[in-house]
């Protein structure tokens, strides 16, 4: 909690510094999952990584990207019932989401078979600190309502975009994009 509060304060004040470099996102996905594996096993949830090792490098802060993925995976674990499934898909894509940004990006999807998020709550999820849904199926889960706001801030600071698609009682897909390292280097020259 204290760490998230500090990070949000740094982000909002423009004081959060990222240690940028070329990052292999497949490695970020694997490293993010390691400390959460037991939580998924305890809830008998299946985790599927559809991530190729030969994906192009992205330009980012390895540590902060692990934080982003950990937040999304923890969210999937908390709001997916026992026996459910969380899938991570990563593909290289033309940037259809941000015409001002890099031409090519990694498009990351975290897909769960969880309780879903109402349309009204989707609008608030990434923007309101301390926001917690009043969905009865979610209120028994621990959390502060800071994780998704911080996650959005980190993705935007990396030059990416983030959004959510969800259907109540069916599941949620979180999407985000990150610029490829060679795109960032090309723009810098």
Coordinates of N, CA and C in Angstrom, one line a residue:
X1 N 0.8 -1.2 0.0 CA 0.0 0.0 0.0 C 0.9 1.3 0.0
X2 N 1.8 1.3 0.9 CA 2.7 2.5 1.0 C 3.5 2.7 -0.3
X3 N 4.0 1.6 -0.8 CA 4.7 1.6 -2.1 C 3.9 2.1 -3.2
X4 N 2.6 1.6 -3.3 CA 1.7 2.1 -4.4 C 1.4 3.6 -4.2
X5 N 1.2 4.0 -3.0 CA 0.9 5.4 -2.7 C 2.1 6.3 -3.2
X6 N 3.3 5.9 -2.8 CA 4.5 6.6 -3.2 C 4.6 6.7 -4.7
X7 N 4.4 5.5 -5.3 CA 4.5 5.5 -6.8 C 3.5 6.4 -7.5
X8 N 2.2 6.4 -7.0 CA 1.2 7.2 -7.6 C 1.6 8.7 -7.4
X9 N 2.0 9.1 -6.2 CA 2.5 10.4 -5.9 C 3.6 10.8 -6.9
X10 N 4.6 10.0 -7.1 CA 5.7 10.2 -8.0 C 5.2 10.4 -9.4
X11 N 4.3 9.5 -9.8 CA 3.7 9.6 -11.2 C 3.0 11.0 -11.4
X12 N 2.1 11.3 -10.5 CA 1.2 12.5 -10.6 C 2.1 13.8 -10.5
X13 N 3.2 13.7 -9.8 CA 4.0 14.9 -9.7 C 5.1 15.0 -10.8
X14 N 5.1 14.0 -11.7 CA 6.1 13.9 -12.7 C 7.5 13.5 -12.2
X15 N 7.6 13.0 -11.0 CA 8.9 12.6 -10.4 C 9.2 11.1 -10.6
X16 N 8.3 10.3 -11.2 CA 8.7 8.9 -11.4 C 9.7 8.8 -12.6
X17 N 10.8 8.2 -12.3 CA 11.8 8.0 -13.3 C 11.9 6.6 -13.7
X18 N 11.9 6.4 -15.0 CA 12.0 5.0 -15.5 C 13.4 4.7 -16.0
X19 N 13.9 3.5 -15.8 CA 15.2 3.1 -16.3 C 15.0 2.4 -17.6
X20 N 15.0 3.1 -18.7 CA 14.6 2.6 -20.0 C 15.7 1.9 -20.6
X21 N 15.3 0.8 -21.4 CA 16.3 0.1 -22.2 C 15.5 -1.0 -23.0
X22 N 16.2 -1.8 -23.8 CA 15.6 -2.8 -24.5 C 15.2 -3.9 -23.6
X23 N 14.0 -4.4 -23.7 CA 13.4 -5.4 -22.8 C 12.8 -6.5 -23.6
X24 N 13.1 -7.8 -23.2 CA 12.4 -8.9 -23.8 C 11.1 -9.2 -23.0
X25 N 10.0 -8.9 -23.6 CA 8.7 -9.0 -22.9 C 8.3 -10.4 -22.5
X26 N 8.8 -11.4 -23.2 CA 8.5 -12.8 -22.8 C 9.1 -13.1 -21.4
X27 N 10.3 -12.5 -21.2 CA 11.0 -12.7 -19.9 C 10.2 -11.9 -18.8
X28 N 9.7 -10.8 -19.1 CA 8.9 -10.0 -18.2 C 7.7 -10.9 -17.7
X29 N 7.0 -11.5 -18.7 CA 5.8 -12.3 -18.4 C 6.2 -13.5 -17.5
X30 N 7.3 -14.2 -17.8 CA 7.7 -15.3 -17.0 C 8.1 -14.9 -15.6
X31 N 8.8 -13.8 -15.5 CA 9.3 -13.3 -14.1 C 8.1 -12.8 -13.3
X32 N 7.1 -12.2 -13.9 CA 5.9 -11.8 -13.2 C 5.1 -12.9 -12.6
X33 N 5.1 -14.0 -13.3 CA 4.3 -15.1 -12.9 C 4.9 -15.9 -11.7
X34 N 6.2 -16.0 -11.6 CA 6.9 -16.8 -10.6 C 6.3 -16.6 -9.2
X35 N 6.3 -15.3 -8.7 CA 5.9 -15.2 -7.3 C 4.4 -15.4 -7.1
X36 N 3.6 -15.4 -8.2 CA 2.2 -15.6 -8.1 C 1.7 -17.0 -8.4
X37 N 2.6 -17.9 -8.8 CA 2.3 -19.3 -9.2 C 1.5 -20.0 -8.1
X38 N 1.9 -19.8 -6.8 CA 1.2 -20.5 -5.7 C -0.2 -20.0 -5.5
X39 N -0.4 -18.7 -5.7 CA -1.8 -18.2 -5.6 C -2.7 -18.8 -6.6
X40 N -2.2 -18.9 -7.9 CA -3.0 -19.6 -8.9 C -3.3 -21.0 -8.6
X41 N -2.2 -21.7 -8.1 CA -2.4 -23.1 -7.7 C -3.4 -23.3 -6.6
X42 N -3.3 -22.4 -5.6 CA -4.3 -22.5 -4.5 C -5.7 -22.3 -4.9
X43 N -6.0 -21.6 -5.9 CA -7.3 -21.4 -6.5 C -7.6 -22.3 -7.6
X44 N -6.7 -23.2 -7.9 CA -6.9 -24.2 -9.0 C -7.2 -23.5 -10.3
X45 N -6.5 -22.4 -10.6 CA -6.7 -21.7 -11.8 C -5.6 -22.0 -12.8
X46 N -6.0 -22.1 -14.0 CA -5.0 -22.3 -15.1 C -4.4 -21.0 -15.6
X47 N -3.1 -20.9 -15.8 CA -2.5 -19.7 -16.3 C -1.8 -20.2 -17.6
X48 N -2.2 -19.5 -18.7 CA -1.6 -19.8 -20.0 C -0.8 -18.6 -20.5
X49 N 0.4 -18.8 -20.9 CA 1.2 -17.8 -21.5 C 1.3 -18.1 -23.0
X50 N 0.7 -17.2 -23.8 CA 0.8 -17.4 -25.3 C 1.8 -16.2 -25.7
X51 N 3.0 -16.5 -25.4 CA 4.1 -15.4 -25.6 C 5.3 -16.1 -26.3
X52 N 5.6 -15.7 -27.5 CA 6.7 -16.2 -28.2 C 8.0 -15.6 -27.7
X53 N 9.0 -16.4 -27.7 CA 10.4 -16.0 -27.2 C 11.0 -15.1 -28.3
X54 N 10.6 -15.2 -29.5 CA 11.3 -14.4 -30.6 C 10.6 -13.0 -30.9
X55 N 9.7 -12.6 -30.0 CA 9.1 -11.3 -30.1 C 10.2 -10.2 -30.2
X56 N 10.0 -9.1 -30.9 CA 10.9 -8.0 -30.9 C 11.0 -7.4 -29.5
X57 N 12.2 -6.8 -29.2 CA 12.3 -6.1 -27.9 C 11.5 -4.8 -27.9
X58 N 11.0 -4.5 -26.7 CA 10.3 -3.3 -26.4 C 11.2 -2.3 -25.7
X59 N 10.8 -1.0 -25.7 CA 11.6 0.0 -25.0 C 10.9 0.2 -23.7
X60 N 11.5 -0.1 -22.5 CA 10.9 0.1 -21.3 C 11.8 -0.1 -20.1
X61 N 11.1 0.0 -18.9 CA 11.8 -0.3 -17.6 C 11.4 -1.7 -17.2
X62 N 12.3 -2.6 -17.2 CA 12.1 -4.0 -16.9 C 11.3 -4.1 -15.6
X63 N 11.8 -3.5 -14.5 CA 11.2 -3.6 -13.2 C 9.8 -3.1 -13.2
X64 N 9.6 -2.0 -13.8 CA 8.2 -1.4 -13.8 C 7.2 -2.2 -14.7
X65 N 7.8 -2.8 -15.7 CA 6.9 -3.7 -16.5 C 6.5 -4.9 -15.8
X66 N 7.4 -5.4 -15.0 CA 7.0 -6.6 -14.1 C 5.9 -6.1 -13.1
X67 N 6.0 -4.9 -12.6 CA 5.0 -4.4 -11.7 C 3.6 -4.3 -12.5
X68 N 3.6 -3.8 -13.7 CA 2.4 -3.8 -14.5 C 1.8 -5.2 -14.7
X69 N 2.6 -6.1 -15.1 CA 2.1 -7.5 -15.3 C 1.6 -8.1 -14.0
X70 N 2.4 -7.9 -13.0 CA 2.0 -8.4 -11.7 C 0.6 -7.9 -11.3
X71 N 0.4 -6.6 -11.5 CA -0.9 -6.0 -11.1 C -2.0 -6.7 -11.9
X72 N -1.8 -6.8 -13.3 CA -2.9 -7.5 -14.1 C -3.1 -8.9 -13.7
X73 N -2.0 -9.7 -13.5 CA -2.1 -11.1 -13.1 C -2.8 -11.3 -11.8
X74 N -2.4 -10.4 -10.8 CA -3.0 -10.5 -9.5 C -4.5 -10.2 -9.6
X75 N -4.9 -9.2 -10.4 CA -6.3 -8.9 -10.6 C -7.0 -10.1 -11.2
X76 N -6.4 -10.7 -12.2 CA -7.0 -11.9 -12.8 C -7.2 -13.1 -11.7
X77 N -6.2 -13.2 -10.9 CA -6.3 -14.3 -9.9 C -7.4 -14.0 -8.9
X78 N -7.5 -12.7 -8.4 CA -8.5 -12.4 -7.4 C -9.9 -12.5 -7.9
X79 N -10.2 -12.1 -9.2 CA -11.6 -12.0 -9.6 C -12.0 -13.1 -10.6
X80 N -11.2 -14.1 -10.7 CA -11.5 -15.3 -11.4 C -11.8 -16.4 -10.4
X81 N -13.0 -17.1 -10.5 CA -13.3 -18.1 -9.5 C -12.4 -19.3 -9.6
X82 N -12.4 -20.1 -8.6 CA -11.6 -21.3 -8.6 C -11.9 -22.2 -9.8
X83 N -10.9 -22.7 -10.4 CA -11.1 -23.5 -11.6 C -11.1 -22.7 -12.9
X84 N -11.0 -21.4 -12.8 CA -11.0 -20.5 -14.0 C -9.7 -20.4 -14.7
X85 N -9.6 -19.5 -15.6 CA -8.4 -19.5 -16.5 C -8.0 -18.0 -16.7
X86 N -6.7 -17.8 -16.7 CA -6.1 -16.5 -17.0 C -5.1 -16.7 -18.1
X87 N -5.3 -16.0 -19.2 CA -4.4 -16.2 -20.4 C -3.7 -14.9 -20.7
X88 N -2.4 -14.9 -21.0 CA -1.6 -13.8 -21.4 C -1.3 -14.0 -22.9
X89 N -1.7 -13.1 -23.7 CA -1.3 -13.2 -25.2 C -0.5 -11.9 -25.5
X90 N 0.5 -12.1 -26.3 CA 1.4 -11.0 -26.7 C 1.7 -11.2 -28.2
X91 N 1.4 -10.2 -29.0 CA 1.6 -10.2 -30.4 C 2.2 -8.9 -30.8
X92 N 3.0 -8.9 -31.9 CA 3.5 -7.7 -32.5 C 2.4 -7.2 -33.4
X93 N 2.2 -5.9 -33.5 CA 1.0 -5.3 -34.2 C 1.4 -4.0 -34.8
X94 N 0.7 -3.6 -35.8 CA 0.6 -2.2 -36.3 C -0.1 -1.5 -35.2
X95 N 0.3 -0.3 -34.9 CA -0.3 0.5 -33.9 C -1.6 1.2 -34.4
X96 N -2.7 0.5 -34.1 CA -4.0 1.0 -34.5 C -4.7 1.9 -33.4
X97 N -4.0 2.0 -32.3 CA -4.7 2.6 -31.1 C -4.2 4.0 -30.8
X98 N -3.0 4.4 -31.4 CA -2.4 5.7 -31.1 C -1.7 6.2 -32.4
X99 N -2.4 7.0 -33.1 CA -1.8 7.5 -34.4 C -0.6 8.4 -34.2
X100 N -0.4 8.9 -33.0 CA 0.7 9.8 -32.7 C 1.9 9.0 -32.3
X101 N 1.7 7.8 -31.9 CA 2.8 7.0 -31.3 C 3.6 6.2 -32.3
X102 N 4.3 5.2 -31.7 CA 5.1 4.3 -32.6 C 4.3 3.6 -33.6
X103 N 4.9 3.3 -34.7 CA 4.1 2.6 -35.8 C 3.8 1.1 -35.5
X104 N 4.8 0.5 -34.8 CA 4.6 -0.9 -34.4 C 4.8 -1.0 -32.9
X105 N 4.0 -1.9 -32.3 CA 3.9 -2.1 -30.9 C 3.8 -3.6 -30.6
X106 N 4.0 -3.9 -29.3 CA 3.5 -5.2 -28.8 C 2.1 -4.9 -28.2
X107 N 1.2 -5.8 -28.6 CA -0.2 -5.7 -28.0 C -0.3 -6.8 -27.0
X108 N -0.5 -6.5 -25.8 CA -0.6 -7.5 -24.7 C -2.0 -7.5 -24.2
X109 N -2.5 -8.8 -24.1 CA -3.9 -9.0 -23.6 C -3.8 -10.0 -22.4
X110 N -4.5 -9.6 -21.3 CA -4.6 -10.5 -20.1 C -6.1 -10.8 -20.1
X111 N -6.4 -12.0 -20.3 CA -7.8 -12.5 -20.5 C -8.2 -13.4 -19.3
X112 N -9.3 -13.1 -18.6 CA -9.7 -14.0 -17.6 C -11.1 -14.4 -17.7
X113 N -11.5 -15.5 -17.0 CA -12.8 -16.0 -17.1 C -13.5 -15.7 -15.7
X114 N -13.3 -14.4 -15.3 CA -13.7 -14.0 -14.0 C -15.1 -13.4 -14.0
X115 N -15.3 -12.6 -13.0 CA -16.7 -12.0 -12.7 C -17.1 -10.9 -13.6
X116 N -16.1 -10.3 -14.3 CA -16.4 -9.2 -15.3 C -16.5 -7.9 -14.5
X117 N -16.5 -6.8 -15.3 CA -16.6 -5.5 -14.8 C -17.7 -4.8 -15.6
X118 N -18.6 -4.1 -14.9 CA -19.7 -3.4 -15.5 C -19.2 -2.3 -16.4
X119 N -20.0 -1.8 -17.3 CA -19.6 -0.7 -18.2 C -19.3 0.6 -17.4
X120 N -20.1 0.8 -16.4 CA -19.9 2.0 -15.5 C -18.6 1.9 -14.8
X121 N -18.3 0.7 -14.2 CA -17.0 0.6 -13.5 C -15.8 0.6 -14.4
X122 N -16.0 0.1 -15.6 CA -14.8 0.2 -16.6 C -14.4 1.6 -16.8
X123 N -15.3 2.6 -16.8 CA -15.0 4.0 -17.0 C -14.2 4.6 -15.9
X124 N -14.3 4.0 -14.7 CA -13.7 4.5 -13.5 C -12.4 3.8 -13.1
X125 N -12.3 2.6 -13.6 CA -11.2 1.6 -13.1 C -9.8 2.2 -13.2
X126 N -9.4 2.8 -14.3 CA -8.1 3.3 -14.5 C -7.9 4.7 -14.0
X127 N -9.0 5.4 -13.7 CA -8.9 6.9 -13.5 C -9.1 7.3 -12.0
X128 N -9.8 6.5 -11.2 CA -10.1 7.0 -9.9 C -9.3 6.2 -8.8
X129 N -8.5 7.0 -8.1 CA -7.8 6.4 -7.0 C -8.8 5.9 -6.0
X130 N -8.5 4.7 -5.4 CA -9.3 4.1 -4.4 C -10.6 3.5 -4.9
X131 N -10.8 3.5 -6.2 CA -12.0 3.0 -6.7 C -12.1 1.5 -6.5
X132 N -13.2 1.0 -5.9 CA -13.5 -0.4 -5.8 C -14.9 -0.6 -6.2
X133 N -15.2 -1.6 -7.0 CA -16.5 -1.9 -7.5 C -17.4 -2.3 -6.3
X134 N -18.7 -2.1 -6.5 CA -19.6 -2.5 -5.5 C -20.2 -3.9 -5.8
X135 N -19.7 -4.5 -6.9 CA -20.1 -5.8 -7.2 C -19.9 -6.8 -6.0
X136 N -21.0 -7.4 -5.6 CA -20.9 -8.3 -4.4 C -19.9 -9.4 -4.5
X137 N -19.7 -9.8 -5.8 CA -18.7 -10.9 -6.0 C -17.3 -10.4 -5.8
X138 N -17.1 -9.1 -5.8 CA -15.7 -8.6 -5.7 C -15.4 -7.9 -4.4
X139 N -16.4 -7.6 -3.6 CA -16.1 -6.8 -2.4 C -15.4 -7.6 -1.3
X140 N -15.4 -8.9 -1.4 CA -14.7 -9.7 -0.4 C -13.2 -9.9 -0.7
X141 N -12.8 -9.3 -1.8 CA -11.4 -9.4 -2.2 C -10.6 -8.3 -1.6
X142 N -9.4 -8.5 -1.1 CA -8.6 -7.5 -0.6 C -8.1 -6.5 -1.7
X143 N -7.8 -5.3 -1.4 CA -7.3 -4.3 -2.4 C -7.6 -2.9 -1.9
X144 N -6.8 -2.0 -2.6 CA -6.9 -0.6 -2.2 C -7.5 0.3 -3.3
X145 N -7.7 -0.3 -4.5 CA -8.1 0.5 -5.6 C -7.1 1.4 -6.2
X146 N -5.8 1.1 -5.9 CA -4.7 1.9 -6.4 C -4.0 1.2 -7.6
X147 N -4.0 -0.1 -7.7 CA -3.3 -0.9 -8.6 C -3.5 -0.5 -10.1
X148 N -4.8 -0.4 -10.5 CA -5.1 -0.1 -11.9 C -4.8 1.3 -12.3
X149 N -4.9 2.2 -11.3 CA -4.5 3.6 -11.6 C -3.0 3.7 -11.8
X150 N -2.3 3.1 -11.0 CA -0.8 3.1 -11.1 C -0.4 2.3 -12.4
X151 N -1.0 1.2 -12.7 CA -0.7 0.5 -13.9 C -0.9 1.3 -15.1
X152 N -2.0 2.0 -15.2 CA -2.3 2.9 -16.3 C -1.2 4.0 -16.5
X153 N -0.9 4.6 -15.3 CA 0.2 5.6 -15.4 C 1.5 5.1 -15.9
X154 N 1.9 3.9 -15.5 CA 3.1 3.3 -15.9 C 3.1 3.0 -17.4
X155 N 2.0 2.5 -17.9 CA 1.9 2.2 -19.3 C 1.9 3.5 -20.1
X156 N 1.2 4.5 -19.7 CA 1.3 5.8 -20.4 C 2.7 6.4 -20.4
X157 N 3.3 6.2 -19.3 CA 4.7 6.8 -19.2 C 5.7 6.0 -20.2
X158 N 5.3 4.8 -20.5 CA 6.1 4.0 -21.5 C 5.7 4.3 -22.9
X159 N 4.8 5.2 -23.1 CA 4.3 5.5 -24.5 C 3.3 4.6 -25.0
X160 N 2.7 3.8 -24.1 CA 1.7 2.8 -24.5 C 0.2 3.3 -24.3
X161 N -0.7 2.5 -24.6 CA -2.1 2.7 -24.4 C -2.7 1.6 -23.6
X162 N -3.8 1.8 -22.8 CA -4.4 0.7 -22.0 C -5.9 0.9 -22.1
X163 N -6.6 -0.3 -22.2 CA -8.1 -0.3 -22.2 C -8.6 -1.6 -21.7
X164 N -9.9 -1.7 -21.5 CA -10.5 -2.9 -21.0 C -11.7 -3.2 -21.7
X165 N -12.0 -4.5 -21.9 CA -13.2 -5.0 -22.5 C -13.7 -6.1 -21.5
X166 N -15.0 -6.0 -21.1 CA -15.5 -6.9 -20.1 C -17.0 -7.2 -20.2
X167 N -17.4 -8.3 -19.8 CA -18.8 -8.7 -19.7 C -19.0 -9.3 -18.4
X168 N -20.0 -8.8 -17.7 CA -20.3 -9.4 -16.3 C -20.6 -10.9 -16.4
X169 N -20.0 -11.6 -15.5 CA -20.2 -13.1 -15.3 C -19.6 -13.9 -16.5
X170 N -18.8 -13.2 -17.3 CA -18.1 -13.9 -18.4 C -16.6 -13.8 -18.3
X171 N -16.2 -12.5 -18.1 CA -14.7 -12.3 -18.0 C -14.3 -11.0 -18.4
X172 N -13.0 -10.8 -18.4 CA -12.4 -9.5 -18.7 C -11.2 -9.7 -19.5
X173 N -11.0 -8.7 -20.4 CA -9.7 -8.7 -21.2 C -9.1 -7.3 -21.0
X174 N -7.9 -7.2 -20.4 CA -7.2 -6.0 -20.3 C -6.2 -6.0 -21.5
X175 N -6.2 -4.9 -22.2 CA -5.3 -4.7 -23.3 C -4.3 -3.6 -23.0
X176 N -3.1 -3.7 -23.4 CA -2.2 -2.6 -23.5 C -1.1 -2.7 -24.5
X177 N -0.6 -1.6 -25.0 CA 0.5 -1.6 -26.0 C 1.7 -1.0 -25.4
X178 N 2.8 -1.5 -26.0 CA 4.1 -0.9 -25.7 C 4.9 -0.7 -27.0
X179 N 5.6 0.4 -27.2 CA 6.4 0.6 -28.4 C 7.6 -0.3 -28.5
X180 N 7.8 -0.8 -29.7 CA 9.0 -1.6 -30.0 C 10.3 -0.8 -29.8
X181 N 11.3 -1.4 -29.3 CA 12.6 -0.7 -29.1 C 13.1 -0.1 -30.4
X182 N 13.1 -0.8 -31.5 CA 13.6 -0.2 -32.8 C 12.8 1.0 -33.2
X183 N 11.5 1.0 -32.9 CA 10.7 2.2 -33.3 C 11.1 3.4 -32.5
X184 N 11.3 3.2 -31.2 CA 11.7 4.3 -30.3 C 13.1 4.9 -30.8
X185 N 14.0 3.9 -31.1 CA 15.3 4.4 -31.5 C 15.3 5.1 -32.9
X186 N 14.4 4.7 -33.8 CA 14.3 5.3 -35.1 C 13.7 6.7 -34.9
X187 N 12.8 6.9 -34.0 CA 12.2 8.3 -33.8 C 13.2 9.2 -33.1
X188 N 14.1 8.6 -32.3 CA 15.1 9.4 -31.6 C 16.2 9.9 -32.5
X189 N 16.4 9.3 -33.7 CA 17.5 9.8 -34.6 C 17.0 10.7 -35.6

